[in-house]
């Protein structure tokens, strides 16, 4: 089984200010692949996919778009001016301010740069918030496949149910 990244999304969001996760992708010297992964995963998994998408309507630059075919949001980082209005507009706090950088960030999963025993630098510098290995999808442990990565995140629907349960 190919080794894959396992991203502890809740953990990273919670302790982001105490993390200094590095990236080896030479896109540009400030590139942070994990920021682009966090944004993509937020729109894929954490976003409630609101029918009226207030986040998209909050963007004066038409930089945030709802892709009807997939029902997910995509941010055009060439149009985005990083004003954070979409983050403020989201009633569920899905869009973290730090995932809206002015610069474009990319992650290529260290394509062609890792030797046999190598580990991506983001894993080495993430204080275990990102892992690398023969992981597989385990929904009962809140581990889900998203594209070529695995993400550990408490599904918002499960969270809603548990909160409702606590309220009764
Ligand atoms: S941060 Fe970017 S996508 Fe969000 S509202 Fe501002 S310009 Fe639009
Ligand atoms: S407002 Fe928030 S939850 Fe709703 S579509 Fe936008 S990002 Fe997703």
PDB file of C-alpha atoms and ligand atoms in Angstrom:
ATOM      1  CA  UNK A   1       0.000   0.000   0.000  1.00  0.00           C
ATOM      2  CA  UNK A   2       1.385   3.446  -0.958  1.00  0.00           C
ATOM      3  CA  UNK A   3       2.279   5.750   1.895  1.00  0.00           C
ATOM      4  CA  UNK A   4      -0.057   8.708   2.327  1.00  0.00           C
ATOM      5  CA  UNK A   5      -0.440  11.856   4.375  1.00  0.00           C
ATOM      6  CA  UNK A   6      -2.896  11.665   7.285  1.00  0.00           C
ATOM      7  CA  UNK A   7      -3.884  15.204   8.254  1.00  0.00           C
ATOM      8  CA  UNK A   8      -5.365  15.806  11.727  1.00  0.00           C
ATOM      9  CA  UNK A   9      -7.502  18.730  10.531  1.00  0.00           C
ATOM     10  CA  UNK A  10      -9.159  19.587  13.858  1.00  0.00           C
ATOM     11  CA  UNK A  11      -5.796  19.415  15.637  1.00  0.00           C
ATOM     12  CA  UNK A  12      -4.075  21.657  13.067  1.00  0.00           C
ATOM     13  CA  UNK A  13      -6.879  24.251  13.135  1.00  0.00           C
ATOM     14  CA  UNK A  14      -6.870  24.300  16.946  1.00  0.00           C
ATOM     15  CA  UNK A  15      -3.098  24.711  17.360  1.00  0.00           C
ATOM     16  CA  UNK A  16      -2.263  26.580  14.137  1.00  0.00           C
ATOM     17  CA  UNK A  17      -0.704  29.581  15.941  1.00  0.00           C
ATOM     18  CA  UNK A  18       1.744  27.303  17.739  1.00  0.00           C
ATOM     19  CA  UNK A  19       2.739  25.408  14.616  1.00  0.00           C
ATOM     20  CA  UNK A  20       5.397  26.308  12.047  1.00  0.00           C
ATOM     21  CA  UNK A  21       4.852  23.658   9.414  1.00  0.00           C
ATOM     22  CA  UNK A  22       7.483  23.714   6.669  1.00  0.00           C
ATOM     23  CA  UNK A  23       7.068  22.728   2.999  1.00  0.00           C
ATOM     24  CA  UNK A  24       9.628  21.523   0.430  1.00  0.00           C
ATOM     25  CA  UNK A  25       7.632  22.357  -2.708  1.00  0.00           C
ATOM     26  CA  UNK A  26       9.771  24.956  -4.519  1.00  0.00           C
ATOM     27  CA  UNK A  27       6.710  26.821  -5.947  1.00  0.00           C
ATOM     28  CA  UNK A  28       8.037  29.919  -4.221  1.00  0.00           C
ATOM     29  CA  UNK A  29      10.081  30.391  -1.038  1.00  0.00           C
ATOM     30  CA  UNK A  30       7.018  31.215   1.094  1.00  0.00           C
ATOM     31  CA  UNK A  31       4.941  28.313  -0.235  1.00  0.00           C
ATOM     32  CA  UNK A  32       2.945  26.453   2.422  1.00  0.00           C
ATOM     33  CA  UNK A  33       1.424  23.321   0.947  1.00  0.00           C
ATOM     34  CA  UNK A  34      -0.471  22.546   4.159  1.00  0.00           C
ATOM     35  CA  UNK A  35      -2.359  25.862   3.887  1.00  0.00           C
ATOM     36  CA  UNK A  36      -3.599  24.928   0.396  1.00  0.00           C
ATOM     37  CA  UNK A  37      -4.516  21.431   1.649  1.00  0.00           C
ATOM     38  CA  UNK A  38      -6.384  22.909   4.642  1.00  0.00           C
ATOM     39  CA  UNK A  39      -8.390  25.201   2.346  1.00  0.00           C
ATOM     40  CA  UNK A  40      -9.256  22.378  -0.052  1.00  0.00           C
ATOM     41  CA  UNK A  41     -10.200  20.000   2.794  1.00  0.00           C
ATOM     42  CA  UNK A  42     -12.293  22.715   4.501  1.00  0.00           C
ATOM     43  CA  UNK A  43     -14.385  23.209   1.359  1.00  0.00           C
ATOM     44  CA  UNK A  44     -14.548  19.436   0.665  1.00  0.00           C
ATOM     45  CA  UNK A  45     -15.353  18.114   4.142  1.00  0.00           C
ATOM     46  CA  UNK A  46     -16.079  20.799   6.750  1.00  0.00           C
ATOM     47  CA  UNK A  47     -18.203  23.144   4.597  1.00  0.00           C
ATOM     48  CA  UNK A  48     -21.974  22.637   4.993  1.00  0.00           C
ATOM     49  CA  UNK A  49     -22.459  23.439   1.320  1.00  0.00           C
ATOM     50  CA  UNK A  50     -25.148  26.021   2.129  1.00  0.00           C
ATOM     51  CA  UNK A  51     -27.772  26.414  -0.595  1.00  0.00           C
ATOM     52  CA  UNK A  52     -27.533  30.206  -0.356  1.00  0.00           C
ATOM     53  CA  UNK A  53     -23.695  30.212   0.163  1.00  0.00           C
ATOM     54  CA  UNK A  54     -23.320  33.582   1.989  1.00  0.00           C
ATOM     55  CA  UNK A  55     -19.540  33.234   1.717  1.00  0.00           C
ATOM     56  CA  UNK A  56     -19.663  33.439  -2.081  1.00  0.00           C
ATOM     57  CA  UNK A  57     -22.070  36.396  -1.958  1.00  0.00           C
ATOM     58  CA  UNK A  58     -19.743  38.218   0.462  1.00  0.00           C
ATOM     59  CA  UNK A  59     -16.925  38.245  -2.103  1.00  0.00           C
ATOM     60  CA  UNK A  60     -16.822  41.545  -4.025  1.00  0.00           C
ATOM     61  CA  UNK A  61     -14.096  40.178  -6.323  1.00  0.00           C
ATOM     62  CA  UNK A  62     -15.948  37.092  -7.614  1.00  0.00           C
ATOM     63  CA  UNK A  63     -12.983  35.095  -6.303  1.00  0.00           C
ATOM     64  CA  UNK A  64     -15.109  32.507  -4.484  1.00  0.00           C
ATOM     65  CA  UNK A  65     -17.303  30.274  -6.610  1.00  0.00           C
ATOM     66  CA  UNK A  66     -19.768  27.469  -5.950  1.00  0.00           C
ATOM     67  CA  UNK A  67     -19.108  24.667  -8.461  1.00  0.00           C
ATOM     68  CA  UNK A  68     -22.632  23.344  -9.108  1.00  0.00           C
ATOM     69  CA  UNK A  69     -21.406  19.967 -10.465  1.00  0.00           C
ATOM     70  CA  UNK A  70     -19.588  19.125  -7.233  1.00  0.00           C
ATOM     71  CA  UNK A  71     -21.518  21.378  -4.837  1.00  0.00           C
ATOM     72  CA  UNK A  72     -18.215  22.617  -3.393  1.00  0.00           C
ATOM     73  CA  UNK A  73     -16.648  26.073  -3.222  1.00  0.00           C
ATOM     74  CA  UNK A  74     -13.462  26.987  -5.037  1.00  0.00           C
ATOM     75  CA  UNK A  75     -11.403  30.124  -4.437  1.00  0.00           C
ATOM     76  CA  UNK A  76      -9.629  31.683  -7.411  1.00  0.00           C
ATOM     77  CA  UNK A  77      -6.362  32.799  -5.819  1.00  0.00           C
ATOM     78  CA  UNK A  78      -5.595  35.079  -8.754  1.00  0.00           C
ATOM     79  CA  UNK A  79      -8.739  37.129  -8.066  1.00  0.00           C
ATOM     80  CA  UNK A  80      -8.701  36.817  -4.282  1.00  0.00           C
ATOM     81  CA  UNK A  81      -7.330  39.853  -2.407  1.00  0.00           C
ATOM     82  CA  UNK A  82      -7.398  38.061   0.957  1.00  0.00           C
ATOM     83  CA  UNK A  83      -9.949  40.495   2.452  1.00  0.00           C
ATOM     84  CA  UNK A  84     -11.442  37.666   4.581  1.00  0.00           C
ATOM     85  CA  UNK A  85     -15.052  38.813   3.996  1.00  0.00           C
ATOM     86  CA  UNK A  86     -16.013  35.258   3.055  1.00  0.00           C
ATOM     87  CA  UNK A  87     -14.570  33.982   6.322  1.00  0.00           C
ATOM     88  CA  UNK A  88     -16.649  36.501   8.266  1.00  0.00           C
ATOM     89  CA  UNK A  89     -19.768  35.662   6.241  1.00  0.00           C
ATOM     90  CA  UNK A  90     -19.641  31.921   6.939  1.00  0.00           C
ATOM     91  CA  UNK A  91     -22.014  31.240   9.879  1.00  0.00           C
ATOM     92  CA  UNK A  92     -20.215  27.972  10.676  1.00  0.00           C
ATOM     93  CA  UNK A  93     -16.638  29.235  10.884  1.00  0.00           C
ATOM     94  CA  UNK A  94     -15.521  26.906   8.107  1.00  0.00           C
ATOM     95  CA  UNK A  95     -13.170  29.402   6.452  1.00  0.00           C
ATOM     96  CA  UNK A  96     -10.225  30.069   8.762  1.00  0.00           C
ATOM     97  CA  UNK A  97      -8.511  33.439   8.129  1.00  0.00           C
ATOM     98  CA  UNK A  98      -5.118  31.760   7.664  1.00  0.00           C
ATOM     99  CA  UNK A  99      -6.348  29.618   4.756  1.00  0.00           C
ATOM    100  CA  UNK A 100      -6.972  32.756   2.651  1.00  0.00           C
ATOM    101  CA  UNK A 101      -3.387  33.825   1.893  1.00  0.00           C
ATOM    102  CA  UNK A 102      -2.731  36.592  -0.635  1.00  0.00           C
ATOM    103  CA  UNK A 103      -0.033  34.425  -2.196  1.00  0.00           C
ATOM    104  CA  UNK A 104      -0.995  31.251  -4.085  1.00  0.00           C
ATOM    105  CA  UNK A 105       0.092  28.107  -2.253  1.00  0.00           C
ATOM    106  CA  UNK A 106       0.348  24.602  -3.649  1.00  0.00           C
ATOM    107  CA  UNK A 107       1.046  21.086  -2.399  1.00  0.00           C
ATOM    108  CA  UNK A 108       2.337  18.426  -4.813  1.00  0.00           C
ATOM    109  CA  UNK A 109       2.586  15.717  -2.091  1.00  0.00           C
ATOM    110  CA  UNK A 110       6.391  15.894  -2.499  1.00  0.00           C
ATOM    111  CA  UNK A 111       6.041  14.288  -5.934  1.00  0.00           C
ATOM    112  CA  UNK A 112       9.410  12.797  -6.957  1.00  0.00           C
ATOM    113  CA  UNK A 113      11.302  14.304  -4.020  1.00  0.00           C
ATOM    114  CA  UNK A 114      11.057  11.506  -1.444  1.00  0.00           C
ATOM    115  CA  UNK A 115      13.441   8.546  -1.289  1.00  0.00           C
ATOM    116  CA  UNK A 116      12.435   5.198   0.294  1.00  0.00           C
ATOM    117  CA  UNK A 117      12.661   6.126   3.982  1.00  0.00           C
ATOM    118  CA  UNK A 118      12.132   9.879   3.548  1.00  0.00           C
ATOM    119  CA  UNK A 119       9.279  11.670   5.267  1.00  0.00           C
ATOM    120  CA  UNK A 120       7.775  14.933   3.952  1.00  0.00           C
ATOM    121  CA  UNK A 121       9.124  17.990   5.826  1.00  0.00           C
ATOM    122  CA  UNK A 122       5.572  19.076   6.701  1.00  0.00           C
ATOM    123  CA  UNK A 123       5.228  15.821   8.677  1.00  0.00           C
ATOM    124  CA  UNK A 124       8.556  16.375  10.456  1.00  0.00           C
ATOM    125  CA  UNK A 125       7.580  19.942  11.443  1.00  0.00           C
ATOM    126  CA  UNK A 126       3.904  19.433  12.354  1.00  0.00           C
ATOM    127  CA  UNK A 127       4.266  18.188  15.937  1.00  0.00           C
ATOM    128  CA  UNK A 128       2.420  14.987  14.836  1.00  0.00           C
ATOM    129  CA  UNK A 129      -0.544  16.884  13.398  1.00  0.00           C
ATOM    130  CA  UNK A 130       0.394  15.390  10.011  1.00  0.00           C
ATOM    131  CA  UNK A 131       1.438  11.755   9.713  1.00  0.00           C
ATOM    132  CA  UNK A 132       2.863   9.738   6.804  1.00  0.00           C
ATOM    133  CA  UNK A 133       2.426   5.983   6.326  1.00  0.00           C
ATOM    134  CA  UNK A 134       0.283   3.078   5.156  1.00  0.00           C
ATOM    135  CA  UNK A 135      -2.918   4.609   6.483  1.00  0.00           C
ATOM    136  CA  UNK A 136      -6.353   3.695   5.199  1.00  0.00           C
ATOM    137  CA  UNK A 137      -9.848   5.161   5.446  1.00  0.00           C
ATOM    138  CA  UNK A 138     -11.553   4.343   8.812  1.00  0.00           C
ATOM    139  CA  UNK A 139     -14.829   6.295   9.094  1.00  0.00           C
ATOM    140  CA  UNK A 140     -15.540   4.929  12.588  1.00  0.00           C
ATOM    141  CA  UNK A 141     -12.299   6.650  13.669  1.00  0.00           C
ATOM    142  CA  UNK A 142     -13.220   9.832  11.721  1.00  0.00           C
ATOM    143  CA  UNK A 143     -10.505   9.117   9.140  1.00  0.00           C
ATOM    144  CA  UNK A 144     -11.712   9.866   5.621  1.00  0.00           C
ATOM    145  CA  UNK A 145     -10.110   9.789   2.181  1.00  0.00           C
ATOM    146  CA  UNK A 146     -10.063  13.110   0.323  1.00  0.00           C
ATOM    147  CA  UNK A 147      -8.325  12.886  -3.041  1.00  0.00           C
ATOM    148  CA  UNK A 148      -4.855  11.448  -2.415  1.00  0.00           C
ATOM    149  CA  UNK A 149      -4.718  12.309   1.276  1.00  0.00           C
ATOM    150  CA  UNK A 150      -6.430  11.041   4.406  1.00  0.00           C
ATOM    151  CA  UNK A 151      -7.969  13.467   6.854  1.00  0.00           C
ATOM    152  CA  UNK A 152      -8.958  12.959  10.464  1.00  0.00           C
ATOM    153  CA  UNK A 153     -11.827  15.320  11.278  1.00  0.00           C
ATOM    154  CA  UNK A 154     -15.007  15.061  13.345  1.00  0.00           C
ATOM    155  CA  UNK A 155     -17.815  15.215  10.749  1.00  0.00           C
ATOM    156  CA  UNK A 156     -20.048  18.231  11.496  1.00  0.00           C
ATOM    157  CA  UNK A 157     -23.197  16.093  11.200  1.00  0.00           C
ATOM    158  CA  UNK A 158     -21.858  13.733  13.924  1.00  0.00           C
ATOM    159  CA  UNK A 159     -20.989  16.817  15.990  1.00  0.00           C
ATOM    160  CA  UNK A 160     -24.555  18.173  15.575  1.00  0.00           C
ATOM    161  CA  UNK A 161     -26.065  14.847  16.660  1.00  0.00           C
ATOM    162  CA  UNK A 162     -23.806  14.568  19.718  1.00  0.00           C
ATOM    163  CA  UNK A 163     -24.524  18.197  20.689  1.00  0.00           C
ATOM    164  CA  UNK A 164     -28.306  17.562  20.274  1.00  0.00           C
ATOM    165  CA  UNK A 165     -27.895  14.421  22.441  1.00  0.00           C
ATOM    166  CA  UNK A 166     -26.150  16.453  25.167  1.00  0.00           C
ATOM    167  CA  UNK A 167     -28.968  19.063  25.012  1.00  0.00           C
ATOM    168  CA  UNK A 168     -31.734  16.472  25.701  1.00  0.00           C
TER     169      UNK A 168
HETATM  170  S1  LIG B   1     -10.816  36.560   1.023  1.00  0.00           S
HETATM  171 FE1  LIG B   1     -10.765  36.312  -1.184  1.00  0.00          FE
HETATM  172  S2  LIG B   1     -12.413  34.884  -1.640  1.00  0.00           S
HETATM  173 FE2  LIG B   1     -12.770  35.668   0.421  1.00  0.00          FE
HETATM  174  S3  LIG B   1     -14.147  37.429   0.141  1.00  0.00           S
HETATM  175 FE3  LIG B   1     -12.048  38.223   0.150  1.00  0.00          FE
HETATM  176  S4  LIG B   1     -11.442  38.281  -2.020  1.00  0.00           S
HETATM  177 FE4  LIG B   1     -13.238  36.961  -1.864  1.00  0.00          FE
HETATM  178  S1  LIG B   2     -21.118  29.846   4.321  1.00  0.00           S
HETATM  179 FE1  LIG B   2     -19.595  28.424   5.196  1.00  0.00          FE
HETATM  180  S2  LIG B   2     -20.638  26.464   5.341  1.00  0.00           S
HETATM  181 FE2  LIG B   2     -21.840  27.773   3.960  1.00  0.00          FE
HETATM  182  S3  LIG B   2     -21.108  27.317   1.901  1.00  0.00           S
HETATM  183 FE3  LIG B   2     -19.901  29.027   2.632  1.00  0.00          FE
HETATM  184  S4  LIG B   2     -18.084  28.118   3.580  1.00  0.00           S
HETATM  185 FE4  LIG B   2     -19.600  26.510   3.352  1.00  0.00          FE
END
